[in-house]
């Protein structure tokens, strides 16, 4: 369904766009219906940039993104089926309006002819679907609600549309442990409904819990990708191994990865970005730099 | 608010709430009260006074305030109260027109530059800087020499066209910081167009800020207009609070002890600008739910 094909994003930074910064470098992966794909990488690795490009909130520098074979066309029709939920629920609400305005905007754009009473019913049932009590959350300002409530309302908002694809960008990182599980269960339900979910995270254990497939991103490039079980049980890339090593080491920066004596990618004569080591299990060159 | 059976359009709710808090805000009520009162004086005063020319010589010279002449008379026997109500009207017109024109230009340029960014921003920024460094007074002197500023409208237009740059800059800066907030992305994901996002997401977020900007532009226009009047670049006909001040100074009202000649126009200018400022402080509390005492 979603196909990200050799996508690169170069940001212009500095006055007059004097310098550039490559945030995402020739990334390709796909998400199928009814599948959760987790995109794992440390902060600054370009995860949100990928999410924003898929959502059409920032243009790609090169490469293509298609949904059902059609290049994405950000706009009202596109967002009827493709939605995003972001990391920081507090900044997703306009602080001068009540939180339920996010529902009113959906109605205004997509369901202007639905009678108010029926719409209210739909909103209330979507809110119940995310296990909130409509009476507790409707008619309140964002600062009167908790992060978990706000985040769930955003999921409820997405549920009001006929979604095919949801981009969930670190949606649990601001939540406490118990709410986090609830939200993840919600994503599992969406998956069961046949939605494709791109689950962006830096939290390994939770990604494991949910996703069929895992994409490991490092400094804007994919270093390893494949079935979650393969990537987690049999990591091929030294960066993935380090990510998975249970104890984070103090004093040793993440980038101090010792390249292994033998690099699978070179042994097997990989070409292009990724080598298909096992069926459906891809790995990049272990040298972590040009080689 | 426990059970909501219907969800009215969000804006309607916000407006009703804002009104609810507005009428309970003393600062806002006092500030607006004073402005409204002076505005009514400016509107109905001239209608009631109903004279052909407020600069007519109607009584003996230098009369102190009395029941006949509420604000006394000038050295020429003009009625100061009549001049005051006509002047107030002119002053409101100059402020509203000049401030309004400047506010519209500042908002269009500030919103577009801040939201679009990139080369659009750079070009608009350049334009802003050019207007900012134009020596307004020199240009006005030249224009006055060639065309002559004869009406309040032309004066206000000129003020509006030259006084917007600082406001455009601050609106641009605010817009710039707001457009990177995720609720703007979310609005986009709700199918809103750029124009709607600016007017319905970004602008309401800085509504009290915009209002303050308008107040400062409004007050600024009144002050600029008064200064122009004061140095003899005002409209040649009619009367304004600035022209009254100019006349009173020119004819040594202070030295002659004719306080009733310069106090009303001075107090009028101060009251309008000051009351608008007080109202703005109150408005900030109304628009910002976090400042409300609940
Ligand atoms: N609008 C932007 N302009 C310039 N650089 C950006 C912008 N957004 C993100 N970046 C940079 O791109 C890199 C990737 O950012 P991001 O996609 O947010 O990473 P992640 O979500 O994985 O933490 C970071 O180095 C960040 O500084
Ligand atoms: Mg991010």
PDB file of N, CA, C and O in Angstrom, chain A residues 16 52 55 57 76 79 83-84 86-88 91-98 100-102 104-106 108-110 120 123-124 135 138-139 141 143 154 157, chain B residues 1-14 17 122 181-192 196 200-202 204-205 287 289-290 292:
ATOM      1  N   UNK A  16      19.637  32.295   3.894  1.00  0.00           N
ATOM      2  CA  UNK A  16      19.654  32.153   2.442  1.00  0.00           C
ATOM      3  C   UNK A  16      19.944  30.701   2.037  1.00  0.00           C
ATOM      4  O   UNK A  16      20.471  30.450   0.960  1.00  0.00           O
ATOM      5  N   UNK A  52       6.807  12.978   8.131  1.00  0.00           N
ATOM      6  CA  UNK A  52       6.255  14.214   7.570  1.00  0.00           C
ATOM      7  C   UNK A  52       6.229  14.185   6.055  1.00  0.00           C
ATOM      8  O   UNK A  52       5.331  14.766   5.437  1.00  0.00           O
ATOM      9  N   UNK A  55       3.276  12.192   5.071  1.00  0.00           N
ATOM     10  CA  UNK A  55       2.054  12.960   5.286  1.00  0.00           C
ATOM     11  C   UNK A  55       1.988  14.198   4.395  1.00  0.00           C
ATOM     12  O   UNK A  55       1.025  14.960   4.458  1.00  0.00           O
ATOM     13  N   UNK A  57       3.699  16.852   4.649  1.00  0.00           N
ATOM     14  CA  UNK A  57       3.863  18.100   5.396  1.00  0.00           C
ATOM     15  C   UNK A  57       5.178  18.770   5.049  1.00  0.00           C
ATOM     16  O   UNK A  57       5.388  19.943   5.342  1.00  0.00           O
ATOM     17  N   UNK A  76      -6.928  17.631   0.881  1.00  0.00           N
ATOM     18  CA  UNK A  76      -8.094  17.132   1.575  1.00  0.00           C
ATOM     19  C   UNK A  76      -8.367  15.644   1.302  1.00  0.00           C
ATOM     20  O   UNK A  76      -8.583  14.866   2.219  1.00  0.00           O
ATOM     21  N   UNK A  79      -5.811  13.217   2.922  1.00  0.00           N
ATOM     22  CA  UNK A  79      -5.890  13.087   4.387  1.00  0.00           C
ATOM     23  C   UNK A  79      -7.164  12.380   4.847  1.00  0.00           C
ATOM     24  O   UNK A  79      -7.317  12.098   6.026  1.00  0.00           O
ATOM     25  N   UNK A  83      -3.466   9.518   7.830  1.00  0.00           N
ATOM     26  CA  UNK A  83      -3.434  10.461   8.937  1.00  0.00           C
ATOM     27  C   UNK A  83      -2.191  10.245   9.794  1.00  0.00           C
ATOM     28  O   UNK A  83      -1.521   9.216   9.691  1.00  0.00           O
ATOM     29  N   UNK A  84      -1.923  11.222  10.645  1.00  0.00           N
ATOM     30  CA  UNK A  84      -0.781  11.109  11.538  1.00  0.00           C
ATOM     31  C   UNK A  84      -1.158  11.457  12.967  1.00  0.00           C
ATOM     32  O   UNK A  84      -2.109  12.195  13.209  1.00  0.00           O
ATOM     33  N   UNK A  86       1.093  12.600  16.446  1.00  0.00           N
ATOM     34  CA  UNK A  86       2.467  13.009  16.702  1.00  0.00           C
ATOM     35  C   UNK A  86       2.883  12.783  18.141  1.00  0.00           C
ATOM     36  O   UNK A  86       2.088  12.491  19.022  1.00  0.00           O
ATOM     37  N   UNK A  87       4.163  13.035  18.329  1.00  0.00           N
ATOM     38  CA  UNK A  87       4.802  12.760  19.606  1.00  0.00           C
ATOM     39  C   UNK A  87       4.224  13.561  20.772  1.00  0.00           C
ATOM     40  O   UNK A  87       3.908  13.014  21.808  1.00  0.00           O
ATOM     41  N   UNK A  88       4.101  14.867  20.555  1.00  0.00           N
ATOM     42  CA  UNK A  88       3.769  15.729  21.685  1.00  0.00           C
ATOM     43  C   UNK A  88       2.302  16.132  21.630  1.00  0.00           C
ATOM     44  O   UNK A  88       1.938  17.041  20.904  1.00  0.00           O
ATOM     45  N   UNK A  91       1.306  19.941  21.994  1.00  0.00           N
ATOM     46  CA  UNK A  91       1.482  20.936  20.944  1.00  0.00           C
ATOM     47  C   UNK A  91       0.603  20.645  19.732  1.00  0.00           C
ATOM     48  O   UNK A  91       0.609  21.399  18.775  1.00  0.00           O
ATOM     49  N   UNK A  92      -0.166  19.552  19.784  1.00  0.00           N
ATOM     50  CA  UNK A  92      -1.063  19.246  18.671  1.00  0.00           C
ATOM     51  C   UNK A  92      -2.400  19.965  18.799  1.00  0.00           C
ATOM     52  O   UNK A  92      -3.245  19.879  17.918  1.00  0.00           O
ATOM     53  N   UNK A  93      -2.616  20.611  19.915  1.00  0.00           N
ATOM     54  CA  UNK A  93      -3.875  21.318  20.124  1.00  0.00           C
ATOM     55  C   UNK A  93      -3.616  22.810  20.154  1.00  0.00           C
ATOM     56  O   UNK A  93      -2.654  23.262  20.779  1.00  0.00           O
ATOM     57  N   UNK A  94      -4.485  23.530  19.473  1.00  0.00           N
ATOM     58  CA  UNK A  94      -4.397  24.976  19.510  1.00  0.00           C
ATOM     59  C   UNK A  94      -4.857  25.418  20.897  1.00  0.00           C
ATOM     60  O   UNK A  94      -6.008  25.197  21.258  1.00  0.00           O
ATOM     61  N   UNK A  95      -3.966  26.010  21.677  1.00  0.00           N
ATOM     62  CA  UNK A  95      -4.299  26.238  23.090  1.00  0.00           C
ATOM     63  C   UNK A  95      -5.463  27.196  23.320  1.00  0.00           C
ATOM     64  O   UNK A  95      -6.040  27.180  24.396  1.00  0.00           O
ATOM     65  N   UNK A  96      -5.824  27.999  22.342  1.00  0.00           N
ATOM     66  CA  UNK A  96      -6.923  28.933  22.575  1.00  0.00           C
ATOM     67  C   UNK A  96      -8.290  28.316  22.324  1.00  0.00           C
ATOM     68  O   UNK A  96      -9.306  28.929  22.626  1.00  0.00           O
ATOM     69  N   UNK A  97      -8.312  27.119  21.750  1.00  0.00           N
ATOM     70  CA  UNK A  97      -9.603  26.489  21.495  1.00  0.00           C
ATOM     71  C   UNK A  97      -9.767  25.255  22.367  1.00  0.00           C
ATOM     72  O   UNK A  97      -8.800  24.693  22.862  1.00  0.00           O
ATOM     73  N   UNK A  98     -10.997  24.817  22.484  1.00  0.00           N
ATOM     74  CA  UNK A  98     -11.225  23.595  23.235  1.00  0.00           C
ATOM     75  C   UNK A  98     -10.707  22.397  22.459  1.00  0.00           C
ATOM     76  O   UNK A  98     -10.630  22.422  21.233  1.00  0.00           O
ATOM     77  N   UNK A 100     -11.961  19.566  21.751  1.00  0.00           N
ATOM     78  CA  UNK A 100     -12.816  18.840  20.797  1.00  0.00           C
ATOM     79  C   UNK A 100     -12.951  19.567  19.460  1.00  0.00           C
ATOM     80  O   UNK A 100     -13.631  19.091  18.556  1.00  0.00           O
ATOM     81  N   UNK A 101     -12.290  20.708  19.342  1.00  0.00           N
ATOM     82  CA  UNK A 101     -12.269  21.363  18.045  1.00  0.00           C
ATOM     83  C   UNK A 101     -11.637  20.480  16.968  1.00  0.00           C
ATOM     84  O   UNK A 101     -11.985  20.578  15.790  1.00  0.00           O
ATOM     85  N   UNK A 102     -10.727  19.594  17.363  1.00  0.00           N
ATOM     86  CA  UNK A 102     -10.114  18.724  16.356  1.00  0.00           C
ATOM     87  C   UNK A 102     -11.181  17.871  15.661  1.00  0.00           C
ATOM     88  O   UNK A 102     -11.038  17.545  14.489  1.00  0.00           O
ATOM     89  N   UNK A 104     -14.430  18.918  15.338  1.00  0.00           N
ATOM     90  CA  UNK A 104     -15.229  19.852  14.558  1.00  0.00           C
ATOM     91  C   UNK A 104     -14.579  20.140  13.202  1.00  0.00           C
ATOM     92  O   UNK A 104     -15.267  20.273  12.190  1.00  0.00           O
ATOM     93  N   UNK A 105     -13.246  20.208  13.189  1.00  0.00           N
ATOM     94  CA  UNK A 105     -12.558  20.484  11.927  1.00  0.00           C
ATOM     95  C   UNK A 105     -12.718  19.323  10.949  1.00  0.00           C
ATOM     96  O   UNK A 105     -12.839  19.528   9.746  1.00  0.00           O
ATOM     97  N   UNK A 106     -12.715  18.096  11.497  1.00  0.00           N
ATOM     98  CA  UNK A 106     -12.924  16.934  10.632  1.00  0.00           C
ATOM     99  C   UNK A 106     -14.331  16.998  10.024  1.00  0.00           C
ATOM    100  O   UNK A 106     -14.518  16.793   8.828  1.00  0.00           O
ATOM    101  N   UNK A 108     -16.177  19.630   9.541  1.00  0.00           N
ATOM    102  CA  UNK A 108     -16.259  20.728   8.591  1.00  0.00           C
ATOM    103  C   UNK A 108     -15.670  20.343   7.236  1.00  0.00           C
ATOM    104  O   UNK A 108     -16.224  20.664   6.189  1.00  0.00           O
ATOM    105  N   UNK A 109     -14.529  19.648   7.262  1.00  0.00           N
ATOM    106  CA  UNK A 109     -13.869  19.322   5.999  1.00  0.00           C
ATOM    107  C   UNK A 109     -14.477  18.114   5.307  1.00  0.00           C
ATOM    108  O   UNK A 109     -14.587  18.088   4.092  1.00  0.00           O
ATOM    109  N   UNK A 110     -14.836  17.101   6.091  1.00  0.00           N
ATOM    110  CA  UNK A 110     -15.162  15.833   5.454  1.00  0.00           C
ATOM    111  C   UNK A 110     -16.623  15.422   5.582  1.00  0.00           C
ATOM    112  O   UNK A 110     -17.101  14.633   4.787  1.00  0.00           O
ATOM    113  N   UNK A 120     -22.350  14.106  16.689  1.00  0.00           N
ATOM    114  CA  UNK A 120     -22.014  14.008  18.099  1.00  0.00           C
ATOM    115  C   UNK A 120     -21.969  12.554  18.544  1.00  0.00           C
ATOM    116  O   UNK A 120     -21.078  12.140  19.279  1.00  0.00           O
ATOM    117  N   UNK A 123     -18.766  11.053  17.291  1.00  0.00           N
ATOM    118  CA  UNK A 123     -17.619  11.511  18.073  1.00  0.00           C
ATOM    119  C   UNK A 123     -17.589  10.779  19.401  1.00  0.00           C
ATOM    120  O   UNK A 123     -16.548  10.270  19.836  1.00  0.00           O
ATOM    121  N   UNK A 124     -18.752  10.699  20.031  1.00  0.00           N
ATOM    122  CA  UNK A 124     -18.780  10.041  21.344  1.00  0.00           C
ATOM    123  C   UNK A 124     -18.388   8.578  21.239  1.00  0.00           C
ATOM    124  O   UNK A 124     -17.684   8.051  22.095  1.00  0.00           O
ATOM    125  N   UNK A 135     -17.991  12.299  28.386  1.00  0.00           N
ATOM    126  CA  UNK A 135     -18.424  13.373  29.276  1.00  0.00           C
ATOM    127  C   UNK A 135     -17.255  14.015  29.997  1.00  0.00           C
ATOM    128  O   UNK A 135     -17.316  15.165  30.414  1.00  0.00           O
ATOM    129  N   UNK A 138     -15.021  15.994  26.613  1.00  0.00           N
ATOM    130  CA  UNK A 138     -15.601  16.970  25.696  1.00  0.00           C
ATOM    131  C   UNK A 138     -15.780  18.304  26.402  1.00  0.00           C
ATOM    132  O   UNK A 138     -16.008  18.367  27.609  1.00  0.00           O
ATOM    133  N   UNK A 139     -15.661  19.367  25.643  1.00  0.00           N
ATOM    134  CA  UNK A 139     -15.891  20.696  26.196  1.00  0.00           C
ATOM    135  C   UNK A 139     -14.798  21.202  27.108  1.00  0.00           C
ATOM    136  O   UNK A 139     -15.016  22.120  27.881  1.00  0.00           O
ATOM    137  N   UNK A 141     -10.636  22.547  27.647  1.00  0.00           N
ATOM    138  CA  UNK A 141      -9.471  23.090  26.971  1.00  0.00           C
ATOM    139  C   UNK A 141      -8.316  22.098  27.078  1.00  0.00           C
ATOM    140  O   UNK A 141      -8.250  21.315  28.029  1.00  0.00           O
ATOM    141  N   UNK A 143      -5.364  22.352  28.103  1.00  0.00           N
ATOM    142  CA  UNK A 143      -4.582  22.341  29.337  1.00  0.00           C
ATOM    143  C   UNK A 143      -5.354  21.736  30.511  1.00  0.00           C
ATOM    144  O   UNK A 143      -4.791  21.539  31.577  1.00  0.00           O
ATOM    145  N   UNK A 154      -6.628  12.279  19.815  1.00  0.00           N
ATOM    146  CA  UNK A 154      -6.091  12.398  18.459  1.00  0.00           C
ATOM    147  C   UNK A 154      -6.275  11.095  17.688  1.00  0.00           C
ATOM    148  O   UNK A 154      -6.525  11.104  16.482  1.00  0.00           O
ATOM    149  N   UNK A 157      -9.842  11.012  16.735  1.00  0.00           N
ATOM    150  CA  UNK A 157     -10.033  11.894  15.586  1.00  0.00           C
ATOM    151  C   UNK A 157      -9.732  11.158  14.286  1.00  0.00           C
ATOM    152  O   UNK A 157     -10.502  11.218  13.329  1.00  0.00           O
TER     153      UNK A 157
ATOM    154  N   UNK B   1     -19.982  21.724  32.907  1.00  0.00           N
ATOM    155  CA  UNK B   1     -20.162  21.100  31.607  1.00  0.00           C
ATOM    156  C   UNK B   1     -19.985  19.602  31.725  1.00  0.00           C
ATOM    157  O   UNK B   1     -18.896  19.081  31.575  1.00  0.00           O
ATOM    158  N   UNK B   2     -21.030  18.918  32.055  1.00  0.00           N
ATOM    159  CA  UNK B   2     -20.882  17.481  32.239  1.00  0.00           C
ATOM    160  C   UNK B   2     -21.350  16.714  31.012  1.00  0.00           C
ATOM    161  O   UNK B   2     -20.584  15.984  30.422  1.00  0.00           O
ATOM    162  N   UNK B   3     -22.570  16.938  30.608  1.00  0.00           N
ATOM    163  CA  UNK B   3     -23.073  16.215  29.444  1.00  0.00           C
ATOM    164  C   UNK B   3     -23.218  17.184  28.286  1.00  0.00           C
ATOM    165  O   UNK B   3     -23.855  18.225  28.408  1.00  0.00           O
ATOM    166  N   UNK B   4     -22.618  16.815  27.184  1.00  0.00           N
ATOM    167  CA  UNK B   4     -22.775  17.612  25.979  1.00  0.00           C
ATOM    168  C   UNK B   4     -23.615  16.791  25.032  1.00  0.00           C
ATOM    169  O   UNK B   4     -23.202  15.730  24.586  1.00  0.00           O
ATOM    170  N   UNK B   5     -24.814  17.281  24.757  1.00  0.00           N
ATOM    171  CA  UNK B   5     -25.658  16.492  23.870  1.00  0.00           C
ATOM    172  C   UNK B   5     -25.386  16.846  22.415  1.00  0.00           C
ATOM    173  O   UNK B   5     -25.398  15.986  21.564  1.00  0.00           O
ATOM    174  N   UNK B   6     -25.114  18.117  22.146  1.00  0.00           N
ATOM    175  CA  UNK B   6     -24.720  18.477  20.791  1.00  0.00           C
ATOM    176  C   UNK B   6     -23.408  19.242  20.877  1.00  0.00           C
ATOM    177  O   UNK B   6     -23.113  19.877  21.873  1.00  0.00           O
ATOM    178  N   UNK B   7     -22.659  19.150  19.814  1.00  0.00           N
ATOM    179  CA  UNK B   7     -21.384  19.860  19.755  1.00  0.00           C
ATOM    180  C   UNK B   7     -21.565  21.061  18.845  1.00  0.00           C
ATOM    181  O   UNK B   7     -21.557  20.910  17.633  1.00  0.00           O
ATOM    182  N   UNK B   8     -21.763  22.246  19.403  1.00  0.00           N
ATOM    183  CA  UNK B   8     -21.908  23.393  18.518  1.00  0.00           C
ATOM    184  C   UNK B   8     -20.553  23.680  17.855  1.00  0.00           C
ATOM    185  O   UNK B   8     -19.529  23.230  18.342  1.00  0.00           O
ATOM    186  N   UNK B   9     -20.594  24.398  16.760  1.00  0.00           N
ATOM    187  CA  UNK B   9     -19.348  24.740  16.094  1.00  0.00           C
ATOM    188  C   UNK B   9     -18.412  25.388  17.105  1.00  0.00           C
ATOM    189  O   UNK B   9     -18.801  26.253  17.872  1.00  0.00           O
ATOM    190  N   UNK B  10     -17.190  24.907  17.077  1.00  0.00           N
ATOM    191  CA  UNK B  10     -16.226  25.290  18.102  1.00  0.00           C
ATOM    192  C   UNK B  10     -16.065  26.807  18.248  1.00  0.00           C
ATOM    193  O   UNK B  10     -16.068  27.346  19.337  1.00  0.00           O
ATOM    194  N   UNK B  11     -15.969  27.496  17.127  1.00  0.00           N
ATOM    195  CA  UNK B  11     -15.751  28.942  17.202  1.00  0.00           C
ATOM    196  C   UNK B  11     -16.873  29.652  17.957  1.00  0.00           C
ATOM    197  O   UNK B  11     -16.632  30.566  18.705  1.00  0.00           O
ATOM    198  N   UNK B  12     -18.072  29.148  17.706  1.00  0.00           N
ATOM    199  CA  UNK B  12     -19.207  29.769  18.363  1.00  0.00           C
ATOM    200  C   UNK B  12     -19.058  29.668  19.880  1.00  0.00           C
ATOM    201  O   UNK B  12     -19.284  30.601  20.611  1.00  0.00           O
ATOM    202  N   UNK B  13     -18.652  28.487  20.317  1.00  0.00           N
ATOM    203  CA  UNK B  13     -18.470  28.263  21.746  1.00  0.00           C
ATOM    204  C   UNK B  13     -17.421  29.210  22.298  1.00  0.00           C
ATOM    205  O   UNK B  13     -17.601  29.843  23.328  1.00  0.00           O
ATOM    206  N   UNK B  14     -16.284  29.309  21.555  1.00  0.00           N
ATOM    207  CA  UNK B  14     -15.204  30.150  22.032  1.00  0.00           C
ATOM    208  C   UNK B  14     -15.646  31.597  22.132  1.00  0.00           C
ATOM    209  O   UNK B  14     -15.381  32.276  23.102  1.00  0.00           O
ATOM    210  N   UNK B  17     -17.842  32.047  25.094  1.00  0.00           N
ATOM    211  CA  UNK B  17     -17.024  32.020  26.311  1.00  0.00           C
ATOM    212  C   UNK B  17     -16.248  33.310  26.480  1.00  0.00           C
ATOM    213  O   UNK B  17     -16.162  33.870  27.563  1.00  0.00           O
ATOM    214  N   UNK B 122      12.098  36.528   2.418  1.00  0.00           N
ATOM    215  CA  UNK B 122      13.248  37.414   2.218  1.00  0.00           C
ATOM    216  C   UNK B 122      12.867  38.678   1.455  1.00  0.00           C
ATOM    217  O   UNK B 122      13.310  39.779   1.789  1.00  0.00           O
ATOM    218  N   UNK B 181       4.470  24.810  15.173  1.00  0.00           N
ATOM    219  CA  UNK B 181       3.795  24.001  16.187  1.00  0.00           C
ATOM    220  C   UNK B 181       2.981  22.916  15.493  1.00  0.00           C
ATOM    221  O   UNK B 181       2.523  23.080  14.362  1.00  0.00           O
ATOM    222  N   UNK B 182       2.823  21.825  16.196  1.00  0.00           N
ATOM    223  CA  UNK B 182       2.206  20.689  15.523  1.00  0.00           C
ATOM    224  C   UNK B 182       0.725  20.892  15.233  1.00  0.00           C
ATOM    225  O   UNK B 182       0.178  20.245  14.354  1.00  0.00           O
ATOM    226  N   UNK B 183       0.060  21.803  15.947  1.00  0.00           N
ATOM    227  CA  UNK B 183      -1.361  21.960  15.642  1.00  0.00           C
ATOM    228  C   UNK B 183      -1.574  22.534  14.250  1.00  0.00           C
ATOM    229  O   UNK B 183      -2.639  22.354  13.653  1.00  0.00           O
ATOM    230  N   UNK B 184      -0.564  23.200  13.722  1.00  0.00           N
ATOM    231  CA  UNK B 184      -0.661  23.671  12.343  1.00  0.00           C
ATOM    232  C   UNK B 184      -0.598  22.473  11.388  1.00  0.00           C
ATOM    233  O   UNK B 184      -1.371  22.383  10.431  1.00  0.00           O
ATOM    234  N   UNK B 185       0.297  21.535  11.683  1.00  0.00           N
ATOM    235  CA  UNK B 185       0.341  20.303  10.887  1.00  0.00           C
ATOM    236  C   UNK B 185      -0.994  19.574  10.970  1.00  0.00           C
ATOM    237  O   UNK B 185      -1.505  19.075   9.976  1.00  0.00           O
ATOM    238  N   UNK B 186      -1.543  19.530  12.162  1.00  0.00           N
ATOM    239  CA  UNK B 186      -2.796  18.816  12.357  1.00  0.00           C
ATOM    240  C   UNK B 186      -3.937  19.489  11.584  1.00  0.00           C
ATOM    241  O   UNK B 186      -4.806  18.809  11.032  1.00  0.00           O
ATOM    242  N   UNK B 187      -3.912  20.813  11.545  1.00  0.00           N
ATOM    243  CA  UNK B 187      -4.926  21.537  10.771  1.00  0.00           C
ATOM    244  C   UNK B 187      -4.790  21.191   9.299  1.00  0.00           C
ATOM    245  O   UNK B 187      -5.785  20.976   8.598  1.00  0.00           O
ATOM    246  N   UNK B 188      -3.554  21.117   8.850  1.00  0.00           N
ATOM    247  CA  UNK B 188      -3.306  20.713   7.468  1.00  0.00           C
ATOM    248  C   UNK B 188      -3.880  19.308   7.240  1.00  0.00           C
ATOM    249  O   UNK B 188      -4.542  19.063   6.231  1.00  0.00           O
ATOM    250  N   UNK B 189      -3.642  18.430   8.203  1.00  0.00           N
ATOM    251  CA  UNK B 189      -4.157  17.054   8.082  1.00  0.00           C
ATOM    252  C   UNK B 189      -5.676  17.014   8.184  1.00  0.00           C
ATOM    253  O   UNK B 189      -6.289  15.989   7.951  1.00  0.00           O
ATOM    254  N   UNK B 190      -6.282  18.109   8.605  1.00  0.00           N
ATOM    255  CA  UNK B 190      -7.742  18.161   8.647  1.00  0.00           C
ATOM    256  C   UNK B 190      -8.287  18.781   7.372  1.00  0.00           C
ATOM    257  O   UNK B 190      -9.458  19.140   7.308  1.00  0.00           O
ATOM    258  N   UNK B 191      -7.421  18.940   6.383  1.00  0.00           N
ATOM    259  CA  UNK B 191      -7.880  19.434   5.093  1.00  0.00           C
ATOM    260  C   UNK B 191      -8.052  20.942   5.018  1.00  0.00           C
ATOM    261  O   UNK B 191      -8.735  21.434   4.126  1.00  0.00           O
ATOM    262  N   UNK B 192      -7.449  21.686   5.946  1.00  0.00           N
ATOM    263  CA  UNK B 192      -7.596  23.139   5.889  1.00  0.00           C
ATOM    264  C   UNK B 192      -6.599  23.744   4.902  1.00  0.00           C
ATOM    265  O   UNK B 192      -5.461  23.283   4.792  1.00  0.00           O
ATOM    266  N   UNK B 196      -7.035  29.434   5.500  1.00  0.00           N
ATOM    267  CA  UNK B 196      -7.820  29.085   6.686  1.00  0.00           C
ATOM    268  C   UNK B 196      -6.912  28.861   7.886  1.00  0.00           C
ATOM    269  O   UNK B 196      -7.263  29.212   9.005  1.00  0.00           O
ATOM    270  N   UNK B 200      -7.640  31.019  10.961  1.00  0.00           N
ATOM    271  CA  UNK B 200      -8.397  30.334  12.014  1.00  0.00           C
ATOM    272  C   UNK B 200      -7.550  29.588  13.035  1.00  0.00           C
ATOM    273  O   UNK B 200      -8.056  29.193  14.078  1.00  0.00           O
ATOM    274  N   UNK B 201      -6.286  29.353  12.717  1.00  0.00           N
ATOM    275  CA  UNK B 201      -5.433  28.685  13.708  1.00  0.00           C
ATOM    276  C   UNK B 201      -4.392  29.661  14.263  1.00  0.00           C
ATOM    277  O   UNK B 201      -4.207  29.758  15.469  1.00  0.00           O
ATOM    278  N   UNK B 202      -3.715  30.347  13.362  1.00  0.00           N
ATOM    279  CA  UNK B 202      -2.605  31.189  13.808  1.00  0.00           C
ATOM    280  C   UNK B 202      -3.104  32.525  14.362  1.00  0.00           C
ATOM    281  O   UNK B 202      -2.749  32.906  15.471  1.00  0.00           O
ATOM    282  N   UNK B 204      -6.072  33.493  15.645  1.00  0.00           N
ATOM    283  CA  UNK B 204      -6.721  33.469  16.966  1.00  0.00           C
ATOM    284  C   UNK B 204      -5.732  33.250  18.103  1.00  0.00           C
ATOM    285  O   UNK B 204      -5.937  33.723  19.216  1.00  0.00           O
ATOM    286  N   UNK B 205      -4.634  32.560  17.793  1.00  0.00           N
ATOM    287  CA  UNK B 205      -3.622  32.320  18.804  1.00  0.00           C
ATOM    288  C   UNK B 205      -2.915  33.573  19.232  1.00  0.00           C
ATOM    289  O   UNK B 205      -2.296  33.625  20.289  1.00  0.00           O
ATOM    290  N   UNK B 287      -8.668  36.343  26.387  1.00  0.00           N
ATOM    291  CA  UNK B 287      -8.328  35.432  25.295  1.00  0.00           C
ATOM    292  C   UNK B 287      -7.430  34.291  25.745  1.00  0.00           C
ATOM    293  O   UNK B 287      -7.377  33.260  25.106  1.00  0.00           O
ATOM    294  N   UNK B 289      -6.927  31.518  28.129  1.00  0.00           N
ATOM    295  CA  UNK B 289      -7.643  30.786  29.182  1.00  0.00           C
ATOM    296  C   UNK B 289      -6.779  30.547  30.412  1.00  0.00           C
ATOM    297  O   UNK B 289      -7.298  30.452  31.522  1.00  0.00           O
ATOM    298  N   UNK B 290      -5.464  30.498  30.222  1.00  0.00           N
ATOM    299  CA  UNK B 290      -4.603  30.212  31.362  1.00  0.00           C
ATOM    300  C   UNK B 290      -4.524  31.369  32.336  1.00  0.00           C
ATOM    301  O   UNK B 290      -4.168  31.186  33.484  1.00  0.00           O
ATOM    302  N   UNK B 292      -7.074  33.192  33.085  1.00  0.00           N
ATOM    303  CA  UNK B 292      -8.352  33.372  33.770  1.00  0.00           C
ATOM    304  C   UNK B 292      -8.278  32.827  35.172  1.00  0.00           C
ATOM    305  O   UNK B 292      -7.706  31.770  35.409  1.00  0.00           O
TER     306      UNK B 292
END
